[in-house]
Short mmCIF file of C-alpha atoms in Angstrom, two decimals:
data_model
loop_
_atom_site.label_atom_id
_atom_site.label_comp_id
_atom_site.label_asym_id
_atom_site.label_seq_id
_atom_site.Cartn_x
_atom_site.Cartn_y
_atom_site.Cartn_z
CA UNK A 6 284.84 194.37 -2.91
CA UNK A 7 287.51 196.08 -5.36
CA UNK A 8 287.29 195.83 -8.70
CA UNK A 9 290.50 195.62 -11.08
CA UNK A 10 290.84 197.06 -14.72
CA UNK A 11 294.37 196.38 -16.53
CA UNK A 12 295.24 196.80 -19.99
CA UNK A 13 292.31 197.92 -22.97
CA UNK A 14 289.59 197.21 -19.81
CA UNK A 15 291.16 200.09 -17.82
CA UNK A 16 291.73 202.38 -20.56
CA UNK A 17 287.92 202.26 -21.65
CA UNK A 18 286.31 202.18 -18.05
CA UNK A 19 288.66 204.92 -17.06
CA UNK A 20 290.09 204.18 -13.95
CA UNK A 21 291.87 201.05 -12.36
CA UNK A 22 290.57 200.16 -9.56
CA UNK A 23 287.06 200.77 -7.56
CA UNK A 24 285.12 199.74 -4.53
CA UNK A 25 281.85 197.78 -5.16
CA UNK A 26 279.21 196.78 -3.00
CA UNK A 27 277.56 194.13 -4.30
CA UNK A 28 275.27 191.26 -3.64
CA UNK A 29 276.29 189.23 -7.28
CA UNK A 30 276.57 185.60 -6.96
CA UNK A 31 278.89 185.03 -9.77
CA UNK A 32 281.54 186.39 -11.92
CA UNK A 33 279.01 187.20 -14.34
CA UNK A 34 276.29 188.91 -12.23
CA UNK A 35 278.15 191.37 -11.04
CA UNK A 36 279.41 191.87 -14.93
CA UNK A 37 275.64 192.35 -15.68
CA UNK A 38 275.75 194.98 -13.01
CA UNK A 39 278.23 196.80 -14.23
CA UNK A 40 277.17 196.76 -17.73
CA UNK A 41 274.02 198.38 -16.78
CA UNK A 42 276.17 201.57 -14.93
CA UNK A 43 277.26 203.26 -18.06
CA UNK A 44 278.13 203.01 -21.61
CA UNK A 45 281.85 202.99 -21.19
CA UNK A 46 280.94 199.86 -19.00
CA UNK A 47 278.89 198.15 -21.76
CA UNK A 48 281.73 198.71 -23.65
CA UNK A 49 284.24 197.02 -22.04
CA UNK A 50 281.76 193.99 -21.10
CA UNK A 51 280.18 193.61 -24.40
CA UNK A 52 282.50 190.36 -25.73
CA UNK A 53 283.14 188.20 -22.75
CA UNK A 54 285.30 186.05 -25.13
CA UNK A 55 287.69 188.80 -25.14
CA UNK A 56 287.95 189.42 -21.85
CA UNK A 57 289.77 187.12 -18.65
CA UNK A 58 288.71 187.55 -14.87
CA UNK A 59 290.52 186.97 -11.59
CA UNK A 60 288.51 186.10 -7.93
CA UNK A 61 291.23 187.03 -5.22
CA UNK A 62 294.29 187.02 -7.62
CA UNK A 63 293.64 183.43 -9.16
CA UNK A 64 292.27 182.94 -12.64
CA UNK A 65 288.40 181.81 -12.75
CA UNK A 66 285.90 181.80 -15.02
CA UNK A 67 283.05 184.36 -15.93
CA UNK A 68 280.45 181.38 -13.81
CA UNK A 69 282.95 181.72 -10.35
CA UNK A 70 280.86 182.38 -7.55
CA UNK A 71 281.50 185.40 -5.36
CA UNK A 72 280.88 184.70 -2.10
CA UNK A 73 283.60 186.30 0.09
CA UNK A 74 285.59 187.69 -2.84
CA UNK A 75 287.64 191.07 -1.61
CA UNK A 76 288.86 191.23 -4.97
CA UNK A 77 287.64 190.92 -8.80
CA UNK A 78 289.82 191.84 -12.12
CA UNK A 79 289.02 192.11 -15.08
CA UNK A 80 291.67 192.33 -18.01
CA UNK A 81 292.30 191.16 -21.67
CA UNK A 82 294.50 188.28 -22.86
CA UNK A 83 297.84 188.09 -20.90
CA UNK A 84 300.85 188.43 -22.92
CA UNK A 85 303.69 188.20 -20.58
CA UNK A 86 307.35 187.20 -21.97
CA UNK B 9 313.63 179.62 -6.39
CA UNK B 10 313.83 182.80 -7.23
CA UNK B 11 310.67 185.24 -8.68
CA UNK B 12 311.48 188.42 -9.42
CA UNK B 13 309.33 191.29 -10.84
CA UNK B 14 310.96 194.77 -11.52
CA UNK B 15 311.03 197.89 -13.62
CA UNK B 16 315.05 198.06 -13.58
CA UNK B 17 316.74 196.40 -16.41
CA UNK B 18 318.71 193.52 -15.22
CA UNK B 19 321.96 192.02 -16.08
CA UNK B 20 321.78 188.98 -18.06
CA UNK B 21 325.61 187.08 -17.64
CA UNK B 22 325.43 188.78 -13.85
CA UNK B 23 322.25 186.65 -13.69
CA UNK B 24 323.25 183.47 -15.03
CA UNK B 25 326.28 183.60 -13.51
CA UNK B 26 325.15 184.23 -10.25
CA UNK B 27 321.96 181.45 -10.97
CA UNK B 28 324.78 178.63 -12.04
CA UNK B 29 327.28 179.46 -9.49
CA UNK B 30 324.63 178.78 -6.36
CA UNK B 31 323.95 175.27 -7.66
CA UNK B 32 325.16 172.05 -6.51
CA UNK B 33 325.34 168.90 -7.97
CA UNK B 34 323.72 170.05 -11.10
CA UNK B 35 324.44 169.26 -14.19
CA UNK B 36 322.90 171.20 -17.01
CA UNK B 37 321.75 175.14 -16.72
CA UNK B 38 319.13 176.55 -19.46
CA UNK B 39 318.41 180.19 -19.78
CA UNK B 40 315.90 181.87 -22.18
CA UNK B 41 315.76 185.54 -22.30
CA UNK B 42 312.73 187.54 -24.02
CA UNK B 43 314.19 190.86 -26.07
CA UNK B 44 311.46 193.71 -27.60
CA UNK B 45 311.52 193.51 -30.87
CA UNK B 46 310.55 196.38 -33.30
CA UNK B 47 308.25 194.33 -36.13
CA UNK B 48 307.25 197.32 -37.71
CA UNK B 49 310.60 199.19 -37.64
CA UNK B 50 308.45 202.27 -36.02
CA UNK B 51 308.71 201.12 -32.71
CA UNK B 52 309.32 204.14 -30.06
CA UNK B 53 308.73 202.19 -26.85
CA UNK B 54 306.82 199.21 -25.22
CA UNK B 55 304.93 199.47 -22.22
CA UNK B 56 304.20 196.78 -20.16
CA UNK B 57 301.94 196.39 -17.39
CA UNK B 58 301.29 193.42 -14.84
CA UNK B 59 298.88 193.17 -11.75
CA UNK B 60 300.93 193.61 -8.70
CA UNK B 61 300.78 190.68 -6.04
CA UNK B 62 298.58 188.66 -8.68
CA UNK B 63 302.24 188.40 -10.87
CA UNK B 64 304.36 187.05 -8.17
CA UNK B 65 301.66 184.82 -7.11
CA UNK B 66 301.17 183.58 -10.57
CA UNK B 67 304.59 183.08 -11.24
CA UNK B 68 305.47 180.93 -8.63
CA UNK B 69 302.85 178.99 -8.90
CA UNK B 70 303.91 178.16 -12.56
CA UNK B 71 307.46 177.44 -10.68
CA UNK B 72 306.34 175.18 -8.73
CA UNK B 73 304.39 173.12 -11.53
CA UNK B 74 308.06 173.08 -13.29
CA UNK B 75 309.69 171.45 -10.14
CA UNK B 76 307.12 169.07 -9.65
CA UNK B 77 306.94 168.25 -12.96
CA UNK B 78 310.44 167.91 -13.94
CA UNK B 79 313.89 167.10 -12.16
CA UNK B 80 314.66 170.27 -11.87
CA UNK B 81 316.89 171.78 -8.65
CA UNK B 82 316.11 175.77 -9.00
CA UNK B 83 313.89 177.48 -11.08
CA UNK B 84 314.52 182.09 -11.46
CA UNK B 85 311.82 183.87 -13.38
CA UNK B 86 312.84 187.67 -13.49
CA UNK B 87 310.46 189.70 -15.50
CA UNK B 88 310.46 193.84 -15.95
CA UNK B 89 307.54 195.93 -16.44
CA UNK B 90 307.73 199.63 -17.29
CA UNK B 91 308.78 201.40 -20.70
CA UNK B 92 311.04 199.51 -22.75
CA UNK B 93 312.37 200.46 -26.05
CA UNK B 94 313.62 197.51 -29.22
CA UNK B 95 316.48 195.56 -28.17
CA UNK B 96 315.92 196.04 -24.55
CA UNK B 97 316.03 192.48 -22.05
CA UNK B 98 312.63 191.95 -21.09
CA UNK B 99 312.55 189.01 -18.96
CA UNK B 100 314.55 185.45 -18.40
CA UNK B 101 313.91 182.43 -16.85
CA UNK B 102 316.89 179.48 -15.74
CA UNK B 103 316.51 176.35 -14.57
CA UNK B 104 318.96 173.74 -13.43
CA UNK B 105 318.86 170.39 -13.83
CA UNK B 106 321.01 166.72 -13.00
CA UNK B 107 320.15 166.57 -16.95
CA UNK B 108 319.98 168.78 -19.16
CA UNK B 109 316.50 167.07 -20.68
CA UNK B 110 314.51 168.12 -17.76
CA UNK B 111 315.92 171.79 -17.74
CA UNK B 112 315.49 172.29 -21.43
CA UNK B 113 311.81 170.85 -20.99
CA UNK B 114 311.09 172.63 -17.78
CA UNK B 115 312.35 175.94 -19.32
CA UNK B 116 309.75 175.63 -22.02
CA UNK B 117 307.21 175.13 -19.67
CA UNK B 118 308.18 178.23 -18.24
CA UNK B 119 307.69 180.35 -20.98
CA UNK B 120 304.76 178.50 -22.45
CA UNK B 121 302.54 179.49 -19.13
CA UNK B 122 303.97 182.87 -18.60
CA UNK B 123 303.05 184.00 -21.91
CA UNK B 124 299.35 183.34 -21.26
CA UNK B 125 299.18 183.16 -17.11
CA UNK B 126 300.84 185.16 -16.03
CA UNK B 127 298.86 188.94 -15.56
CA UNK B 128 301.30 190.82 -18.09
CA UNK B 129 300.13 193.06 -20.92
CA UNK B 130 302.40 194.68 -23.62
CA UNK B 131 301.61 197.77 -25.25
CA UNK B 132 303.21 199.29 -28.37
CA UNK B 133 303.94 203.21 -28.82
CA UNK B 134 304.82 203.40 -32.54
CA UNK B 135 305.28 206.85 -34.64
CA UNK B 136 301.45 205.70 -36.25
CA UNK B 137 299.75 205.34 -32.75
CA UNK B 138 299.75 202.87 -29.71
CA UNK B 139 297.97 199.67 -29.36
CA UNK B 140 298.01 196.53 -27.34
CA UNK B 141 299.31 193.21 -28.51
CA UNK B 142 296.79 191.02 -29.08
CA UNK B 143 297.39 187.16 -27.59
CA UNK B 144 298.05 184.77 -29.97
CA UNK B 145 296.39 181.70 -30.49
CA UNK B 146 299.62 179.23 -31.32
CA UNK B 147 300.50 181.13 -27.38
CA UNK B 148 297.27 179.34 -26.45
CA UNK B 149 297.54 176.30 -28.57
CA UNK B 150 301.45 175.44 -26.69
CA UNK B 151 299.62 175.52 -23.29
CA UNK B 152 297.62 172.21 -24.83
CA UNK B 153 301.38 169.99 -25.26
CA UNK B 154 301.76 170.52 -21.55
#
């Protein structure tokens, strides 16, 4: 699947978008996947409070299963207007 | 209805103008426009970024709440991302309405959601440094009234 970075998330992973293959059931597995990549990755994952996630471009939370997902974004707060 | 996402500023009378003169039978048009403001007075630019296809998606769907929620004929969103300096337009909404309680209400609506759902982020380039703006909870909180 792709995964999405926007905002803070992007600037401390380092890049906004990769390909992931993954077998994560949930929003959160695959976070605990990519926490355990690299530092920078902890980093961004380490307060899930502070973070939002998309499935497929619609807002879900960090429990969402996966299954089927092409894509999976992670970002901060939205401040739009 | 009309969803628009762009990096070119847009004219705001040209806009309403245009958004009034296509209705018919309505009664009462509302627009709210969104400016950059410089809080700090150091302000060099603001930056804002959205998620492309997510935005449009997002937007409309908060649209179509609006319309099913309120008498409302049209609804127009326009929003820019990009780099925006103080003063600058950065978005608008309109919405038109038999009466003008439903298109004041729906309006609100509008900008209520978009603040915190729709994927936008706004960053600020001051003389000290850059950060993001942090979400507010009162942006939150006006979801709950809804």
């Amino acid at each position: 699947m792709d995964v999405l970075y926007f905002a803070w998330v992007r600037e401390r992973i380092g890049h906004p978008k990769e390909r992931v293959e993954t077998r994560a059931a949930t929003v959160r597995d695959l976070v605990e996947e990519l926490r355990a990549r690299e530092d920078r990755y902890a980093a961004a994952f380490a307060d899930l409070s502070a973070l939002r996630v998309a499935v497929d471009q619609e807002l879900r939370d960090f429990d969402a299963p996966l299954g089927g997902a092409r894509e999976v974004a992670f970002f901060p707060p939205m401040t739009g207007g | 209805m009309d969803i628009r996402v762009q990096e070119a500023p847009f004219d705001l009378g040209a806009e309403a103008n245009a958004f009034a003169a296509r209705q018919a039978g309505m009664g009462a048009v509302v627009t709210f426009t969104g400016i950059v403001r410089d809080l700090g007075g150091d302000l060099d630019a603001m930056e804002i970024e959205h998620y492309p296809g997510m935005t449009e998606k997002a937007l409309a769907g908060i649209a179509e709440e609006a319309m099913r929620r309120w008498q409302v004929g049209d609804v127009l969103i326009l929003h820019r991302h990009g780099r925006l300096c103080a003063d600058d337009l950065i978005m608008m909404v309109a919405t038109a309405s038999r009466h003008r309680a439903d298109a004041f209400q729906a309006a609100e609506f509008l900008m209520d959601y978009l603040k915190s759902r729709a994927p936008f982020w706004k960053k600020e380039l001051t003389q000290a440094g850059e950060g993001w703006v942090a979400a507010r909870d009162e942006d939150e909180d006006a979801l709950r009234r809804w």
